[in-house]
CSV table of C-alpha atoms in Angstrom, one decimal:
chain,number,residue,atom,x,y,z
A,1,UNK,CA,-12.2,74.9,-5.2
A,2,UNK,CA,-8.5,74.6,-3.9
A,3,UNK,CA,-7.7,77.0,-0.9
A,4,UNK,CA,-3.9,75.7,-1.0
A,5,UNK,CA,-4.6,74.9,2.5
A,6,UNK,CA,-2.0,71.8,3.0
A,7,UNK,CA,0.7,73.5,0.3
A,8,UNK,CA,4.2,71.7,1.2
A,9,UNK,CA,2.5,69.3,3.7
A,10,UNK,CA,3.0,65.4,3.7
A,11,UNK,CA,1.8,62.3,5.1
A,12,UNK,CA,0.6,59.2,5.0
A,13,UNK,CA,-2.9,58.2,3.6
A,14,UNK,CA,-4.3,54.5,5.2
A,15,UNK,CA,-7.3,52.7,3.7
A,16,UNK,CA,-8.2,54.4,0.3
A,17,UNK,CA,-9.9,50.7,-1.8
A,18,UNK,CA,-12.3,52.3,-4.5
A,19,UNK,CA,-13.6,55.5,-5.2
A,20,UNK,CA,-16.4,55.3,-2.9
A,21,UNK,CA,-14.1,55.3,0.3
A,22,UNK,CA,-13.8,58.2,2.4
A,23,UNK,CA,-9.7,57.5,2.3
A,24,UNK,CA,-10.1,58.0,-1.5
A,25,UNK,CA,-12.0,61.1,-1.4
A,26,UNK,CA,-9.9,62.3,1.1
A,27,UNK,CA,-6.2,61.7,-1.0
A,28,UNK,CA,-8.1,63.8,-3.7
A,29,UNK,CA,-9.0,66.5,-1.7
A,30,UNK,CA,-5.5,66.5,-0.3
A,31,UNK,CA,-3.9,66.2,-3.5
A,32,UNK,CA,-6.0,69.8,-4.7
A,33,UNK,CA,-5.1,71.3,-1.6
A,34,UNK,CA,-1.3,71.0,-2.7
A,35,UNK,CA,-0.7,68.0,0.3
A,36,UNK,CA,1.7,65.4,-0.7
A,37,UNK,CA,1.4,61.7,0.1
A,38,UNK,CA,1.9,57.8,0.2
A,39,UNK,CA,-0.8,55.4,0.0
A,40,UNK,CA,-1.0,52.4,2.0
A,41,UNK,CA,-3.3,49.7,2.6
A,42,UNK,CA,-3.2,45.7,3.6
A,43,UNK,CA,-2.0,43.8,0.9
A,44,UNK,CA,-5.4,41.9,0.5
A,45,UNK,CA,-7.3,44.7,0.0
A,46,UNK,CA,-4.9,46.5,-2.5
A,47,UNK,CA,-5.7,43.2,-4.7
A,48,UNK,CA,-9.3,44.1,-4.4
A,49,UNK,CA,-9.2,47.9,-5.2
A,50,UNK,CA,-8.4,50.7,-7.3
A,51,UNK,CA,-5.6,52.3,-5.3
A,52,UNK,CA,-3.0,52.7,-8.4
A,53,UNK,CA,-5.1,54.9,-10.5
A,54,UNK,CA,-5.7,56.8,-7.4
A,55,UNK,CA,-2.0,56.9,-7.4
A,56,UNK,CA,-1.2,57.9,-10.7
A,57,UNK,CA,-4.4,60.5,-10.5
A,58,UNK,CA,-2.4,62.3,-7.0
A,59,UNK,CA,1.0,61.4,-8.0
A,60,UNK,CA,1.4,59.1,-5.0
A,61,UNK,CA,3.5,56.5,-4.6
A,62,UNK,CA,1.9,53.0,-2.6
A,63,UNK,CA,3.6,51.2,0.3
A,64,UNK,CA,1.0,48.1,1.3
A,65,UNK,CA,1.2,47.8,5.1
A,66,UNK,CA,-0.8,45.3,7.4
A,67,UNK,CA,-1.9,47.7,9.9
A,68,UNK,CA,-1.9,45.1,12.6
A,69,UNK,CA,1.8,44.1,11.9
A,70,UNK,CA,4.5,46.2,14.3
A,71,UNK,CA,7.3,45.4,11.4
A,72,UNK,CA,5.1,46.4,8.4
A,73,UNK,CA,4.1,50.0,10.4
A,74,UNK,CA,7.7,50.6,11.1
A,75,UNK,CA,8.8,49.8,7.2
A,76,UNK,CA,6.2,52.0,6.2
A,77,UNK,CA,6.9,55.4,8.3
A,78,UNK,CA,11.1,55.0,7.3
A,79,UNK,CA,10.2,54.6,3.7
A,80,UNK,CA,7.8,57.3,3.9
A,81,UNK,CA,10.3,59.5,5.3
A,82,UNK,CA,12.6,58.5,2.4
A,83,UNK,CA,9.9,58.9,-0.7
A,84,UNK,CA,8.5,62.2,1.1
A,85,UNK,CA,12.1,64.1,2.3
A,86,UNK,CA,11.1,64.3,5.8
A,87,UNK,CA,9.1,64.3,8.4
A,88,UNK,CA,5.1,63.6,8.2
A,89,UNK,CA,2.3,66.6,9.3
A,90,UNK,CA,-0.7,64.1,8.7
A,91,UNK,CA,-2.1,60.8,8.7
A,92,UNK,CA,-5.6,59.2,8.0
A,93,UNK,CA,-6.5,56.3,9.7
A,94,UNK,CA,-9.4,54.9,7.8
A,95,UNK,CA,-9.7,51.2,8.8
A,96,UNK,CA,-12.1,49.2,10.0
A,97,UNK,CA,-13.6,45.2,9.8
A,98,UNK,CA,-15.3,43.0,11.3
A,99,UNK,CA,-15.4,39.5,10.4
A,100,UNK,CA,-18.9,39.0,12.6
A,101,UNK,CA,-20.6,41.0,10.3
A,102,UNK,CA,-19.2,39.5,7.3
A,103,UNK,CA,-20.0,35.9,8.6
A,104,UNK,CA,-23.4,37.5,9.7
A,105,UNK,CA,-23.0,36.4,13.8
A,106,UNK,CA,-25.3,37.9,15.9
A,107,UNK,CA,-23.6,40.4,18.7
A,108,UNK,CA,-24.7,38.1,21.3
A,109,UNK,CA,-23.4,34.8,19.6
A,110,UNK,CA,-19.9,36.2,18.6
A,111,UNK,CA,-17.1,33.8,17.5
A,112,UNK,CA,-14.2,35.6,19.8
A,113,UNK,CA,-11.5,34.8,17.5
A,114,UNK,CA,-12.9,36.8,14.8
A,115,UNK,CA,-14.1,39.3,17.4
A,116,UNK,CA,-10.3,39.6,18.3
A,117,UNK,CA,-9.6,39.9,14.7
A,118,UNK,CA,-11.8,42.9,14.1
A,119,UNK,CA,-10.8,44.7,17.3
A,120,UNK,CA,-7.0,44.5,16.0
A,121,UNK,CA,-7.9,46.1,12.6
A,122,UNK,CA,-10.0,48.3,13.3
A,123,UNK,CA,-9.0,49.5,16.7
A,124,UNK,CA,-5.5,48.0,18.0
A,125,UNK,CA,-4.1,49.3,14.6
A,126,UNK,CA,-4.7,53.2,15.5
A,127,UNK,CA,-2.7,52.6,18.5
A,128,UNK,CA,0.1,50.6,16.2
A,129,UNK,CA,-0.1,53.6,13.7
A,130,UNK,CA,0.7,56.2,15.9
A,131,UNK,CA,2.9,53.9,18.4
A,132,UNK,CA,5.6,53.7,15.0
A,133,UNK,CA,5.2,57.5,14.0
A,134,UNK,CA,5.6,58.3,17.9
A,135,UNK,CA,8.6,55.9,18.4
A,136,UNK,CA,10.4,57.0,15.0
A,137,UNK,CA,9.9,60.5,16.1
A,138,UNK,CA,8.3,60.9,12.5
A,139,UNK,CA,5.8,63.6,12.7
A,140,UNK,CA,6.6,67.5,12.6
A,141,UNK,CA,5.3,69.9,15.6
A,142,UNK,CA,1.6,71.0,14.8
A,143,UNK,CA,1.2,67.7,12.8
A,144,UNK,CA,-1.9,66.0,12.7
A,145,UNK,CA,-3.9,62.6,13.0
A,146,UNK,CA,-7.3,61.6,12.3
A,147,UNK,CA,-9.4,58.6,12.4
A,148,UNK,CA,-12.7,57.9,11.0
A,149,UNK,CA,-15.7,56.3,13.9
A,150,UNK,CA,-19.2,56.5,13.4
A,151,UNK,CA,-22.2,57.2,16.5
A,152,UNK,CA,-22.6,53.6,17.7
A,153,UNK,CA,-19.4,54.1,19.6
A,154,UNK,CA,-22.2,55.9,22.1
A,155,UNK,CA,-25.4,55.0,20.7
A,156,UNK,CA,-27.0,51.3,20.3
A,157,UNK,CA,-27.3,50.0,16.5
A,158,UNK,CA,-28.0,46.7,16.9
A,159,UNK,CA,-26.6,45.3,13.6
A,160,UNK,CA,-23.3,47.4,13.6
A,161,UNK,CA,-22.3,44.8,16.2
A,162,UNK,CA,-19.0,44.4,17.4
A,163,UNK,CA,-17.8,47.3,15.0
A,164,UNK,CA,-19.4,49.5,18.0
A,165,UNK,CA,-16.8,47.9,20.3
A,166,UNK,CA,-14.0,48.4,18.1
A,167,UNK,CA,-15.0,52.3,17.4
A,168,UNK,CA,-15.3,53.0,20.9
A,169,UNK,CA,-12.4,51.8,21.6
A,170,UNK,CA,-10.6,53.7,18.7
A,171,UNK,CA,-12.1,56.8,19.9
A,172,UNK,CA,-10.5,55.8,23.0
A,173,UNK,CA,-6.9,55.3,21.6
A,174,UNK,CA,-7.3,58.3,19.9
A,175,UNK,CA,-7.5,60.9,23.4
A,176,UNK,CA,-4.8,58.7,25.5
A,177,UNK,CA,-2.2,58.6,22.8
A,178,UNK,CA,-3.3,62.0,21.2
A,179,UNK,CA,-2.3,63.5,25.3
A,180,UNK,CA,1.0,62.0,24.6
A,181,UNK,CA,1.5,63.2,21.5
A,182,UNK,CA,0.1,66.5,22.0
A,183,UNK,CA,2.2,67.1,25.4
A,184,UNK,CA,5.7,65.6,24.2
A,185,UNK,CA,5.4,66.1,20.4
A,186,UNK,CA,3.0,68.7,19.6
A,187,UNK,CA,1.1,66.6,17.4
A,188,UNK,CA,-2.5,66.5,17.6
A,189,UNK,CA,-4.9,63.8,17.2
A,190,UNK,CA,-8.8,63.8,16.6
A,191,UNK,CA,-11.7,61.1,15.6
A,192,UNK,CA,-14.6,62.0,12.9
A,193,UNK,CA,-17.7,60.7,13.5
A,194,UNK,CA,-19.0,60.4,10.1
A,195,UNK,CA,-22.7,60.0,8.9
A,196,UNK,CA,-23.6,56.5,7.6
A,197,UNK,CA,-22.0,56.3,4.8
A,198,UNK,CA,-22.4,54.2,1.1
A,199,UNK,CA,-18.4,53.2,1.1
A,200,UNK,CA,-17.6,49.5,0.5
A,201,UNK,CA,-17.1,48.3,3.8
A,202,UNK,CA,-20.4,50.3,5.1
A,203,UNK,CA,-22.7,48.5,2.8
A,204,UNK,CA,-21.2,44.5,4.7
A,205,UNK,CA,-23.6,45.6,7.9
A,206,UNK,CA,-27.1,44.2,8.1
A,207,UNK,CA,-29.7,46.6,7.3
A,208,UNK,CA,-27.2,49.9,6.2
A,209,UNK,CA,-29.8,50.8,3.6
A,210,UNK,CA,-31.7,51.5,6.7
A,211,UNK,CA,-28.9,53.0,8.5
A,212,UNK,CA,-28.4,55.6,5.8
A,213,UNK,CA,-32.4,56.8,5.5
A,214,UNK,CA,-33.2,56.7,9.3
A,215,UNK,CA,-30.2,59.4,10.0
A,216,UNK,CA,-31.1,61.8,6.7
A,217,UNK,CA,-34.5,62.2,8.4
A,218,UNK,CA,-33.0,62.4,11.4
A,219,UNK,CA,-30.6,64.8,10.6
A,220,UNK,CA,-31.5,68.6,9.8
A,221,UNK,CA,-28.6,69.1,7.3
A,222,UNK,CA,-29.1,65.6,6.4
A,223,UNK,CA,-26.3,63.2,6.1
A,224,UNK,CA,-22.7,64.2,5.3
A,225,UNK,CA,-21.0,62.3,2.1
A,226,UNK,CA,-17.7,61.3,1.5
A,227,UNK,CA,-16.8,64.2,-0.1
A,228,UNK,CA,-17.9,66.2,2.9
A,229,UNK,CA,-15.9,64.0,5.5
A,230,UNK,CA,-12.7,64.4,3.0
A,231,UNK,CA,-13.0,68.8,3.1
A,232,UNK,CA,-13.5,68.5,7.0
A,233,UNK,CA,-10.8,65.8,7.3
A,234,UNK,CA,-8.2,68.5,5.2
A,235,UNK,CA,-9.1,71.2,7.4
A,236,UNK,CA,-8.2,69.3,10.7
A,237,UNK,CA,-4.7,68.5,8.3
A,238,UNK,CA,-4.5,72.3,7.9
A,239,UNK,CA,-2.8,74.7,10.0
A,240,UNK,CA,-6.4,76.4,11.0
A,241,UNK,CA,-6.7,74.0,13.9
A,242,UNK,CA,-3.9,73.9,15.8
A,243,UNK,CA,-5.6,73.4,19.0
A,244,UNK,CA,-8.3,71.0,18.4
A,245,UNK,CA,-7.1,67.8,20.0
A,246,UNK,CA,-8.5,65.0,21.6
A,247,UNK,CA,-12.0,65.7,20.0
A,248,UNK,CA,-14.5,63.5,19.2
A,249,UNK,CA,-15.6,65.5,16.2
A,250,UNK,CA,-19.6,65.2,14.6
A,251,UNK,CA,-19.7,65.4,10.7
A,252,UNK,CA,-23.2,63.9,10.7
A,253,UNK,CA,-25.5,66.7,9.6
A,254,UNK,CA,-26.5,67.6,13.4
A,255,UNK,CA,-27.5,63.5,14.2
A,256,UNK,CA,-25.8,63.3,17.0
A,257,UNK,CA,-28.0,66.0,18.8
A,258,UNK,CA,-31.2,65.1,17.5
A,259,UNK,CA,-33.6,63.4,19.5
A,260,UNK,CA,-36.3,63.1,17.5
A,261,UNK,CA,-37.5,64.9,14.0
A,262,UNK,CA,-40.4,65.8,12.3
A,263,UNK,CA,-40.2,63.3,9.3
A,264,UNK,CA,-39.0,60.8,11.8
A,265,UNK,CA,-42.6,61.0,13.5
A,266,UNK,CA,-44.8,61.6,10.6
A,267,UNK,CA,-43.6,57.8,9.6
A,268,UNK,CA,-45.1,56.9,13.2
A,269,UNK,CA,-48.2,59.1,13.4
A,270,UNK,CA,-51.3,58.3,11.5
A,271,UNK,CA,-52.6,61.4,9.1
A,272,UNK,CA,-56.2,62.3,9.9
C-alpha cells in the first residue's frame, strides 16, 4: 500500500546488490511512495548484482561510486544534482565489509590491513558520504540520512568480529556529523539497528544461521525483514519525523530490550 509519503522527494540510494538487500527493498519502497532516485554502488559489486533491473523496475538511473574514494563521492552528489533537478532530501547508507570475516580471521588474530580496509567501507565511508553532501551544500532543509548497523555495536557476538567495530563506530559518525548537519543545515541524520538479516553480505559471518534463530526467540515480535527495515527506513525519509535526529533507532522486533525469553529458556531447561 502507497501512502505517497516521499511524493516529489529525491536522493541518493547506496548499496542495493540483489534483491535480498535491504538497499533494494528500500529503492522499491521509495519508488511506491512516489520518491525519486539514483543508484549507486562500488564498481565491483555492481559486476556482481542485479542493480539494472532494479533500475529499470524504479526508473533510476546508476552512478557506481567507491564509497571510500573523496573524488568518486563528489562526482556522484554533482551528477545527482544534475539527473535529479536539484537538491537531495535523502540518502541511504547501506554498506558494510569486512575482509576478516571473509578470510575467516579470528577477532583476536586480525590481519590490520584488512581490518583497515573494512573500517573504511563500512564506517569511514558514512563520514565521506555526508562530508561531500555537507561540503556541496547538496541536501534541502528537513532532508534526511540514514545508515543501516545491527546490536553488536553494544552487544558481544563473537563471530560478527571486527564488523562490531566498524558499526559502532558508524553509529558514531552518524550523531557527531548528524549535530552538524542538523544545527547548520537542518538536515537530520539517524542509524537503524536492524534484526539479523538473510541479505548477501549477512549470510559471509560465521554462524548467521544462528544469529537469525537465537534473536526470533528472543525477540517478542520476532525478527524484522527487509521489507520491514525498507517501510521504517521511508518513514524516517518522510516528512513525519522531522525531529528525530541523532537516534540510534531498534527495528529488531523488541531484541534489544530483551533479556531473556521463554523459548530461549525452554532450549536450556530440561522438561519433567
Amino acid at each position: 500500500m502507497s501512502y505517497n509519503l516521499l511524493k516529489g522527494k529525491k536522493g541518493i540510494i547506496f548499496g542495493a546488490l540483489d534483491p535480498n538487500s535491504i538497499a533494494w527493498k528500500t529503492a522499491e519502497r521509495v519508488h511506491e511512495e512516489g520518491g525519486e532516485f539514483v543508484l549507486t554502488n562500488a564498481p565491483i559489486a555492481m559486476r556482481m548484482g542485479q542493480i539494472n533491473d532494479l533500475a529499470e523496475k524504479t526508473g533510476s538511473q546508476i552512478i557506481p561510486a567507491d564509497a571510500t574514494s573523496e573524488e568518486d563521492l563528489q562526482n556522484l552528489v554533482e551528477k545527482s544534482m544534475e539527473i535529479l533537478g536539484g537538491k537531495i532530501d535523502f540518502v541511504l547508507h547501506s554498506i558494510g565489509m569486512s575482509v576478516n570475516v571473509r578470510k575467516g580471521r579470528a577477532y583476536t588474530d586480525q590481519k590490520y590491513d584488512w581490518t583497515q580496509k573494512g573500517t573504511d567501507v563500512s564506517a569511514m565511508s558514512f563520514h565521506k558520504v555526508m562530508s561531500s553532501l555537507y561540503k556541496a551544500d547538496a541536501m534541502n532543509e528537513w532532508g534526511s540520512i540514514v545508515a543501516l548497523t545491527y546490536m553488536a555495536a553494544q552487544r558481544v557476538f563473537p563471530d560478527y568480529n571486527d564488523m562490531a567495530d566498524n558499526k559502532a563506530y558508524l553509529e558514531s559518525i552518524a550523531r557527531s556529523f548528524g549535530y552538524f548537519f542538523g544545527r547548520d543545515k537542518k538536515v537530520r541524520v539517524n542509524t537503524i539497528s536492524q534484526s539479523p538479516t538473510p541479505t548477501t553480505a549477512g549470510q559471509g559471518v560465521k554462524g548467521f544461521d544462528g544469529f537469525i534463530s537465537y534473536a526470533e526467540k528472543m525477540s517478542p515480535l520476532g525478527n524484522a525483514t527487509a521489507l520491514d527495515c525498507a517501510n521504517y527506513t521511508v518513514t524516517l525519509f518522510s516528512d513525519l519525523t522531522k525531529r528525530v535526529t541523532l537516534q540510534n533507532l531498534y527495528n529488531d522486533g523488541g531484541f534489544s530490550n530483551m533479556g531473556v525469553s521463554d523459548a530461549v529458556m525452554d532450549a536450556f531447561v530440561e522438561k519433567e
